[in-house]
Short mmCIF file of N, CA and C in Angstrom, two decimals:
data_model
loop_
_atom_site.label_atom_id
_atom_site.label_comp_id
_atom_site.label_asym_id
_atom_site.label_seq_id
_atom_site.Cartn_x
_atom_site.Cartn_y
_atom_site.Cartn_z
N MET A 106 17.87 -55.36 27.94
CA MET A 106 17.10 -54.93 29.10
C MET A 106 18.00 -54.20 30.10
N ARG A 107 19.23 -54.66 30.22
CA ARG A 107 20.15 -54.06 31.18
C ARG A 107 20.45 -52.58 30.88
N PRO A 108 20.67 -52.20 29.60
CA PRO A 108 20.92 -50.78 29.31
C PRO A 108 19.71 -49.90 29.67
N VAL A 109 18.52 -50.44 29.51
CA VAL A 109 17.32 -49.68 29.83
C VAL A 109 17.26 -49.41 31.33
N VAL A 110 17.57 -50.43 32.14
CA VAL A 110 17.54 -50.27 33.59
C VAL A 110 18.61 -49.26 34.02
N THR A 111 19.79 -49.35 33.43
CA THR A 111 20.87 -48.43 33.76
C THR A 111 20.47 -46.98 33.41
N LEU A 112 19.95 -46.81 32.23
CA LEU A 112 19.53 -45.49 31.80
C LEU A 112 18.42 -44.95 32.68
N LEU A 113 17.49 -45.79 33.03
CA LEU A 113 16.38 -45.38 33.88
C LEU A 113 16.88 -44.99 35.27
N SER A 114 17.82 -45.75 35.83
CA SER A 114 18.34 -45.41 37.15
C SER A 114 19.12 -44.09 37.12
N VAL A 115 19.82 -43.81 36.03
CA VAL A 115 20.53 -42.54 35.90
C VAL A 115 19.54 -41.39 35.91
N PHE A 116 18.45 -41.54 35.18
CA PHE A 116 17.44 -40.48 35.15
C PHE A 116 16.74 -40.31 36.49
N VAL A 117 16.62 -41.36 37.26
CA VAL A 117 16.00 -41.27 38.59
C VAL A 117 16.94 -40.60 39.58
N LEU A 118 18.24 -40.93 39.53
CA LEU A 118 19.20 -40.42 40.50
C LEU A 118 19.76 -39.03 40.15
N LEU A 119 19.67 -38.65 38.90
CA LEU A 119 20.22 -37.37 38.47
C LEU A 119 19.58 -36.17 39.20
N PRO A 120 18.27 -36.12 39.37
CA PRO A 120 17.70 -34.98 40.10
C PRO A 120 18.15 -34.92 41.56
N LEU A 121 18.43 -36.06 42.16
CA LEU A 121 18.89 -36.06 43.54
C LEU A 121 20.26 -35.39 43.65
N ALA A 122 21.13 -35.64 42.69
CA ALA A 122 22.44 -35.02 42.70
C ALA A 122 22.33 -33.52 42.46
N ALA A 123 21.40 -33.12 41.64
CA ALA A 123 21.24 -31.70 41.36
C ALA A 123 20.70 -30.95 42.57
N ALA A 124 19.96 -31.62 43.42
CA ALA A 124 19.37 -30.98 44.60
C ALA A 124 20.31 -31.03 45.81
N ALA A 125 21.50 -31.57 45.67
CA ALA A 125 22.43 -31.68 46.79
C ALA A 125 22.93 -30.30 47.20
N GLN A 126 23.40 -30.20 48.45
CA GLN A 126 23.92 -28.93 48.96
C GLN A 126 25.32 -28.69 48.40
N VAL A 127 25.60 -27.43 48.12
CA VAL A 127 26.90 -27.06 47.59
C VAL A 127 27.49 -25.99 48.49
N TYR A 128 28.77 -26.16 48.83
CA TYR A 128 29.48 -25.19 49.66
C TYR A 128 30.54 -24.53 48.79
N THR A 129 30.78 -23.25 49.05
CA THR A 129 31.83 -22.53 48.35
C THR A 129 32.70 -21.80 49.37
N TRP A 130 34.01 -21.77 49.15
CA TRP A 130 34.91 -21.06 50.05
C TRP A 130 36.19 -20.72 49.32
N LYS A 131 36.96 -19.79 49.93
CA LYS A 131 38.26 -19.40 49.40
C LYS A 131 39.34 -19.94 50.33
N ASP A 132 40.37 -20.49 49.77
CA ASP A 132 41.47 -20.99 50.60
C ASP A 132 42.48 -19.86 50.84
N ALA A 133 43.58 -20.18 51.48
CA ALA A 133 44.60 -19.19 51.84
C ALA A 133 45.21 -18.54 50.59
N GLY A 134 45.25 -19.26 49.50
CA GLY A 134 45.83 -18.74 48.26
C GLY A 134 44.85 -17.87 47.47
N GLY A 135 43.60 -17.75 47.91
CA GLY A 135 42.60 -16.93 47.22
C GLY A 135 41.82 -17.68 46.15
N ARG A 136 42.04 -18.99 46.10
CA ARG A 136 41.32 -19.78 45.09
C ARG A 136 39.93 -20.14 45.61
N ILE A 137 38.94 -20.13 44.74
CA ILE A 137 37.58 -20.47 45.13
C ILE A 137 37.37 -21.96 44.92
N HIS A 138 36.78 -22.59 45.94
CA HIS A 138 36.49 -24.02 45.87
C HIS A 138 34.99 -24.25 46.00
N TYR A 139 34.48 -25.27 45.30
CA TYR A 139 33.08 -25.68 45.41
C TYR A 139 33.09 -27.15 45.81
N SER A 140 32.24 -27.50 46.77
CA SER A 140 32.22 -28.89 47.24
C SER A 140 30.86 -29.20 47.82
N ASP A 141 30.58 -30.50 47.96
CA ASP A 141 29.33 -30.91 48.60
C ASP A 141 29.51 -31.05 50.10
N GLN A 142 30.74 -30.84 50.59
CA GLN A 142 31.02 -30.91 52.03
C GLN A 142 31.69 -29.61 52.45
N PRO A 143 31.44 -29.17 53.69
CA PRO A 143 32.11 -27.94 54.14
C PRO A 143 33.62 -28.17 54.27
N PRO A 144 34.41 -27.10 54.29
CA PRO A 144 35.87 -27.26 54.38
C PRO A 144 36.27 -27.88 55.72
N ILE A 145 37.34 -28.66 55.70
CA ILE A 145 37.82 -29.32 56.92
C ILE A 145 38.55 -28.31 57.79
N GLU A 146 39.27 -27.40 57.18
CA GLU A 146 40.02 -26.42 57.94
C GLU A 146 39.07 -25.48 58.65
N HIS A 147 39.32 -25.28 59.92
CA HIS A 147 38.48 -24.35 60.67
C HIS A 147 38.95 -22.93 60.42
N GLY A 148 38.05 -22.01 60.51
CA GLY A 148 38.41 -20.61 60.32
C GLY A 148 38.11 -20.12 58.90
N LEU A 149 37.83 -21.03 58.00
CA LEU A 149 37.47 -20.60 56.65
C LEU A 149 35.98 -20.28 56.64
N ASP A 150 35.64 -19.24 55.94
CA ASP A 150 34.24 -18.83 55.86
C ASP A 150 33.58 -19.58 54.70
N ALA A 151 32.85 -20.62 55.04
CA ALA A 151 32.16 -21.41 54.01
C ALA A 151 30.73 -20.90 53.89
N ARG A 152 30.31 -20.76 52.69
CA ARG A 152 28.94 -20.31 52.45
C ARG A 152 28.15 -21.46 51.84
N LYS A 153 27.00 -21.74 52.44
CA LYS A 153 26.15 -22.81 51.93
C LYS A 153 25.29 -22.24 50.80
N MET A 154 25.35 -22.89 49.66
CA MET A 154 24.55 -22.45 48.52
C MET A 154 23.38 -23.41 48.38
N GLY A 155 22.19 -22.89 48.55
CA GLY A 155 21.00 -23.72 48.43
C GLY A 155 20.60 -23.93 46.97
N PRO A 156 19.65 -24.79 46.76
CA PRO A 156 19.21 -25.01 45.38
C PRO A 156 18.49 -23.76 44.85
N MET A 157 18.50 -23.61 43.57
CA MET A 157 17.84 -22.47 42.94
C MET A 157 16.34 -22.60 43.15
N THR A 158 15.72 -21.53 43.55
CA THR A 158 14.28 -21.55 43.78
C THR A 158 13.59 -20.67 42.74
N SER A 159 12.33 -20.92 42.59
CA SER A 159 11.56 -20.10 41.66
C SER A 159 11.23 -18.78 42.33
N PRO A 160 10.90 -17.77 41.56
CA PRO A 160 10.56 -16.48 42.16
C PRO A 160 9.29 -16.60 42.99
N PRO A 161 9.10 -15.70 43.92
CA PRO A 161 7.91 -15.78 44.75
C PRO A 161 6.64 -15.69 43.90
N PRO A 162 5.55 -16.31 44.37
CA PRO A 162 4.34 -16.35 43.56
C PRO A 162 3.77 -14.98 43.23
N GLU A 163 3.87 -14.01 44.14
CA GLU A 163 3.30 -12.71 43.84
C GLU A 163 4.08 -12.01 42.72
N ALA A 164 5.40 -12.25 42.63
CA ALA A 164 6.18 -11.68 41.53
C ALA A 164 5.76 -12.32 40.22
N THR A 165 5.52 -13.62 40.24
CA THR A 165 5.08 -14.31 39.04
C THR A 165 3.70 -13.81 38.62
N ALA A 166 2.81 -13.62 39.59
CA ALA A 166 1.47 -13.13 39.27
C ALA A 166 1.54 -11.72 38.69
N ALA A 167 2.41 -10.90 39.25
CA ALA A 167 2.57 -9.54 38.72
C ALA A 167 3.13 -9.57 37.30
N ALA A 168 4.09 -10.48 37.07
CA ALA A 168 4.65 -10.59 35.73
C ALA A 168 3.59 -11.07 34.74
N ARG A 169 2.78 -12.03 35.17
CA ARG A 169 1.70 -12.51 34.30
C ARG A 169 0.70 -11.40 34.00
N LYS A 170 0.39 -10.62 35.02
CA LYS A 170 -0.56 -9.52 34.84
C LYS A 170 0.00 -8.50 33.85
N GLN A 171 1.29 -8.17 34.02
CA GLN A 171 1.92 -7.21 33.12
C GLN A 171 1.96 -7.76 31.69
N GLN A 172 2.28 -9.04 31.55
CA GLN A 172 2.32 -9.65 30.23
C GLN A 172 0.93 -9.64 29.60
N ALA A 173 -0.10 -9.96 30.39
CA ALA A 173 -1.46 -9.96 29.87
C ALA A 173 -1.87 -8.55 29.42
N GLU A 174 -1.46 -7.54 30.20
CA GLU A 174 -1.78 -6.17 29.83
C GLU A 174 -1.08 -5.76 28.54
N SER A 175 0.19 -6.15 28.40
CA SER A 175 0.91 -5.80 27.18
C SER A 175 0.34 -6.52 25.96
N GLU A 176 -0.08 -7.78 26.15
CA GLU A 176 -0.71 -8.51 25.05
C GLU A 176 -2.04 -7.88 24.67
N ALA A 177 -2.81 -7.44 25.67
CA ALA A 177 -4.09 -6.78 25.38
C ALA A 177 -3.84 -5.47 24.64
N GLU A 178 -2.81 -4.74 25.05
CA GLU A 178 -2.46 -3.49 24.38
C GLU A 178 -2.07 -3.74 22.92
N ALA A 179 -1.27 -4.79 22.70
CA ALA A 179 -0.85 -5.13 21.34
C ALA A 179 -2.06 -5.52 20.48
N ARG A 180 -2.96 -6.33 21.08
CA ARG A 180 -4.18 -6.73 20.36
C ARG A 180 -5.01 -5.50 19.98
N LYS A 181 -5.09 -4.55 20.92
CA LYS A 181 -5.87 -3.33 20.69
C LYS A 181 -5.25 -2.53 19.54
N ARG A 182 -3.91 -2.41 19.52
CA ARG A 182 -3.25 -1.68 18.44
C ARG A 182 -3.46 -2.35 17.09
N ARG A 183 -3.38 -3.71 17.06
CA ARG A 183 -3.61 -4.42 15.80
C ARG A 183 -5.04 -4.21 15.32
N LEU A 184 -6.00 -4.24 16.24
CA LEU A 184 -7.40 -4.04 15.87
C LEU A 184 -7.62 -2.64 15.34
N GLN A 185 -7.01 -1.64 15.98
CA GLN A 185 -7.15 -0.25 15.51
C GLN A 185 -6.54 -0.09 14.11
N ALA A 186 -5.38 -0.72 13.90
CA ALA A 186 -4.75 -0.63 12.59
C ALA A 186 -5.62 -1.30 11.52
N LYS A 187 -6.20 -2.43 11.88
CA LYS A 187 -7.07 -3.14 10.95
C LYS A 187 -8.32 -2.31 10.63
N GLU A 188 -8.90 -1.69 11.65
CA GLU A 188 -10.07 -0.84 11.44
C GLU A 188 -9.72 0.37 10.58
N ALA A 189 -8.56 0.95 10.82
CA ALA A 189 -8.13 2.10 10.02
C ALA A 189 -7.94 1.70 8.56
N ALA A 190 -7.36 0.52 8.34
CA ALA A 190 -7.18 0.05 6.97
C ALA A 190 -8.53 -0.21 6.32
N GLY A 191 -9.46 -0.82 7.05
CA GLY A 191 -10.80 -1.07 6.53
C GLY A 191 -11.54 0.22 6.25
N LYS A 192 -11.36 1.20 7.13
CA LYS A 192 -12.02 2.49 6.96
C LYS A 192 -11.50 3.19 5.71
N SER A 193 -10.19 3.16 5.51
CA SER A 193 -9.62 3.80 4.33
C SER A 193 -10.07 3.09 3.05
N GLU A 194 -10.22 1.76 3.11
CA GLU A 194 -10.73 1.01 1.96
C GLU A 194 -12.16 1.43 1.65
N LYS A 195 -12.99 1.56 2.71
CA LYS A 195 -14.38 1.97 2.51
C LYS A 195 -14.44 3.37 1.92
N GLU A 196 -13.61 4.27 2.45
CA GLU A 196 -13.59 5.63 1.93
C GLU A 196 -13.16 5.66 0.47
N LYS A 197 -12.17 4.83 0.15
CA LYS A 197 -11.67 4.78 -1.22
C LYS A 197 -12.75 4.26 -2.17
N SER A 198 -13.44 3.19 -1.77
CA SER A 198 -14.49 2.64 -2.64
C SER A 198 -15.67 3.61 -2.74
N ALA A 199 -15.99 4.32 -1.65
CA ALA A 199 -17.07 5.31 -1.70
C ALA A 199 -16.70 6.45 -2.63
N LEU A 200 -15.45 6.87 -2.61
CA LEU A 200 -15.00 7.94 -3.49
C LEU A 200 -15.07 7.50 -4.96
N GLU A 201 -14.64 6.26 -5.23
CA GLU A 201 -14.72 5.75 -6.60
C GLU A 201 -16.17 5.68 -7.08
N GLU A 202 -17.07 5.20 -6.21
CA GLU A 202 -18.49 5.12 -6.55
C GLU A 202 -19.05 6.52 -6.82
N ARG A 203 -18.66 7.47 -6.00
CA ARG A 203 -19.13 8.85 -6.17
C ARG A 203 -18.65 9.41 -7.52
N GLN A 204 -17.40 9.13 -7.88
CA GLN A 204 -16.86 9.62 -9.15
C GLN A 204 -17.59 9.00 -10.34
N LYS A 205 -17.89 7.70 -10.24
CA LYS A 205 -18.63 7.04 -11.32
C LYS A 205 -20.02 7.65 -11.47
N ASN A 206 -20.70 7.86 -10.35
CA ASN A 206 -22.04 8.45 -10.41
C ASN A 206 -21.99 9.88 -10.95
N CYS A 207 -20.96 10.61 -10.60
CA CYS A 207 -20.79 11.98 -11.11
C CYS A 207 -20.63 11.95 -12.63
N GLU A 208 -19.80 11.03 -13.12
CA GLU A 208 -19.60 10.93 -14.57
C GLU A 208 -20.91 10.58 -15.28
N ARG A 209 -21.68 9.65 -14.72
CA ARG A 209 -22.97 9.27 -15.32
C ARG A 209 -23.92 10.47 -15.35
N ALA A 210 -23.99 11.19 -14.22
CA ALA A 210 -24.90 12.34 -14.16
C ALA A 210 -24.48 13.42 -15.15
N ARG A 211 -23.19 13.69 -15.26
CA ARG A 211 -22.72 14.69 -16.23
C ARG A 211 -23.00 14.26 -17.67
N SER A 212 -22.82 12.97 -17.92
CA SER A 212 -23.11 12.46 -19.26
C SER A 212 -24.58 12.62 -19.60
N ALA A 213 -25.45 12.31 -18.63
CA ALA A 213 -26.89 12.47 -18.85
C ALA A 213 -27.24 13.94 -19.06
N LEU A 214 -26.64 14.83 -18.28
CA LEU A 214 -26.90 16.26 -18.42
C LEU A 214 -26.44 16.76 -19.79
N GLN A 215 -25.28 16.30 -20.22
CA GLN A 215 -24.76 16.71 -21.52
C GLN A 215 -25.70 16.22 -22.63
N GLY A 216 -26.22 15.00 -22.47
CA GLY A 216 -27.15 14.47 -23.48
C GLY A 216 -28.42 15.28 -23.56
N ILE A 217 -28.99 15.66 -22.42
CA ILE A 217 -30.23 16.44 -22.43
C ILE A 217 -29.99 17.84 -22.99
N GLU A 218 -28.88 18.47 -22.56
CA GLU A 218 -28.60 19.83 -23.01
C GLU A 218 -28.22 19.89 -24.48
N SER A 219 -27.71 18.79 -25.03
CA SER A 219 -27.32 18.79 -26.45
C SER A 219 -28.53 18.65 -27.37
N GLY A 220 -29.68 18.38 -26.80
CA GLY A 220 -30.89 18.30 -27.62
C GLY A 220 -31.26 16.88 -28.02
N GLN A 221 -30.61 15.88 -27.44
CA GLN A 221 -30.98 14.50 -27.74
C GLN A 221 -32.43 14.27 -27.34
N THR A 222 -33.08 13.45 -28.09
CA THR A 222 -34.45 13.09 -27.75
C THR A 222 -34.40 12.09 -26.62
N ARG A 223 -35.16 12.38 -25.56
CA ARG A 223 -35.20 11.49 -24.40
C ARG A 223 -36.51 10.73 -24.44
N PHE A 224 -36.45 9.48 -24.04
CA PHE A 224 -37.64 8.63 -24.05
C PHE A 224 -37.90 8.10 -22.65
N ARG A 225 -39.16 7.71 -22.45
CA ARG A 225 -39.52 6.99 -21.23
C ARG A 225 -40.54 5.94 -21.62
N ILE A 226 -40.73 4.96 -20.74
CA ILE A 226 -41.68 3.89 -20.98
C ILE A 226 -43.01 4.28 -20.33
N ASN A 227 -44.09 4.24 -21.10
CA ASN A 227 -45.39 4.62 -20.53
C ASN A 227 -46.05 3.40 -19.86
N ASP A 228 -47.29 3.58 -19.41
CA ASP A 228 -48.01 2.52 -18.69
C ASP A 228 -48.26 1.29 -19.56
N LYS A 229 -48.37 1.47 -20.84
CA LYS A 229 -48.64 0.35 -21.76
C LYS A 229 -47.36 -0.40 -22.12
N GLY A 230 -46.21 0.16 -21.75
CA GLY A 230 -44.93 -0.47 -22.06
C GLY A 230 -44.33 0.05 -23.35
N ASP A 231 -44.92 1.08 -23.92
CA ASP A 231 -44.40 1.68 -25.16
C ASP A 231 -43.46 2.83 -24.83
N ARG A 232 -42.50 3.06 -25.74
CA ARG A 232 -41.60 4.21 -25.59
C ARG A 232 -42.29 5.44 -26.11
N GLU A 233 -42.16 6.53 -25.34
CA GLU A 233 -42.69 7.79 -25.83
C GLU A 233 -41.66 8.89 -25.57
N ALA A 234 -41.56 9.82 -26.46
CA ALA A 234 -40.60 10.93 -26.36
C ALA A 234 -41.09 11.91 -25.31
N LEU A 235 -40.14 12.50 -24.59
CA LEU A 235 -40.50 13.48 -23.56
C LEU A 235 -40.87 14.80 -24.22
N ASP A 236 -42.00 15.39 -23.78
CA ASP A 236 -42.40 16.69 -24.29
C ASP A 236 -41.72 17.80 -23.49
N GLY A 237 -42.09 19.02 -23.67
CA GLY A 237 -41.43 20.18 -23.06
C GLY A 237 -41.39 20.15 -21.55
N GLU A 238 -42.57 19.93 -20.91
CA GLU A 238 -42.61 19.95 -19.44
C GLU A 238 -41.85 18.75 -18.84
N ALA A 239 -42.05 17.59 -19.41
CA ALA A 239 -41.37 16.38 -18.92
C ALA A 239 -39.87 16.51 -19.12
N ARG A 240 -39.49 17.13 -20.25
CA ARG A 240 -38.06 17.33 -20.52
C ARG A 240 -37.45 18.28 -19.50
N GLU A 241 -38.15 19.35 -19.17
CA GLU A 241 -37.67 20.30 -18.17
C GLU A 241 -37.56 19.64 -16.79
N ALA A 242 -38.53 18.80 -16.44
CA ALA A 242 -38.48 18.08 -15.16
C ALA A 242 -37.30 17.12 -15.14
N GLU A 243 -37.06 16.42 -16.25
CA GLU A 243 -35.93 15.51 -16.37
C GLU A 243 -34.62 16.30 -16.25
N LEU A 244 -34.55 17.44 -16.90
CA LEU A 244 -33.35 18.28 -16.85
C LEU A 244 -33.09 18.75 -15.42
N ALA A 245 -34.12 19.15 -14.70
CA ALA A 245 -33.95 19.60 -13.31
C ALA A 245 -33.47 18.44 -12.43
N GLY A 246 -34.01 17.25 -12.64
CA GLY A 246 -33.58 16.08 -11.87
C GLY A 246 -32.13 15.72 -12.12
N VAL A 247 -31.71 15.78 -13.39
CA VAL A 247 -30.33 15.46 -13.74
C VAL A 247 -29.38 16.52 -13.18
N ARG A 248 -29.77 17.79 -13.23
CA ARG A 248 -28.93 18.84 -12.65
C ARG A 248 -28.77 18.65 -11.14
N LYS A 249 -29.84 18.24 -10.49
CA LYS A 249 -29.77 17.96 -9.05
C LYS A 249 -28.82 16.80 -8.78
N SER A 250 -28.88 15.76 -9.62
CA SER A 250 -27.97 14.61 -9.46
C SER A 250 -26.51 15.04 -9.64
N VAL A 251 -26.27 15.91 -10.63
CA VAL A 251 -24.90 16.41 -10.84
C VAL A 251 -24.44 17.18 -9.61
N ALA A 252 -25.34 18.01 -9.07
CA ALA A 252 -24.97 18.81 -7.89
C ALA A 252 -24.70 17.89 -6.69
N ASP A 253 -25.48 16.82 -6.54
CA ASP A 253 -25.28 15.90 -5.40
C ASP A 253 -24.00 15.08 -5.53
N TRP A 254 -23.76 14.51 -6.71
CA TRP A 254 -22.64 13.58 -6.87
C TRP A 254 -21.31 14.28 -7.15
N CYS A 255 -21.34 15.46 -7.70
CA CYS A 255 -20.09 16.12 -8.10
C CYS A 255 -19.74 17.28 -7.16
N LYS A 256 -19.83 17.09 -5.90
CA LYS A 256 -19.49 18.13 -4.91
C LYS A 256 -18.01 18.33 -4.85
#
């Protein structure tokens, strides 16, 4: 129990010693002295050193404001970079999709132009071959798809 009381009293008295007044002066030999009491010799210029104080509140508020602004600026830059990365990803995926659709449209056009028989499902659910007019309409639609997707 005794060591605890001793340790506790040291922690209680330590801040008092830190807040004590400190004097500094130079003696005749040019040596600097620090003491808690002013010099005994008269004629020496002793300077009282007060305890360290915190900066004035308005300086702290200005520093906080500046820090908040810089953090907001950094957040804004990160968000812009993230958006740019997302935008480039979207553009990349859109380009890949466009290329796939272009390949499909060209393949369909090649099939129609090569003379392959094209079929469609009628109202009864049966497959029927496309005749001349329907084939021409299908060909025009596929050519339009090629023109749209393969720009």
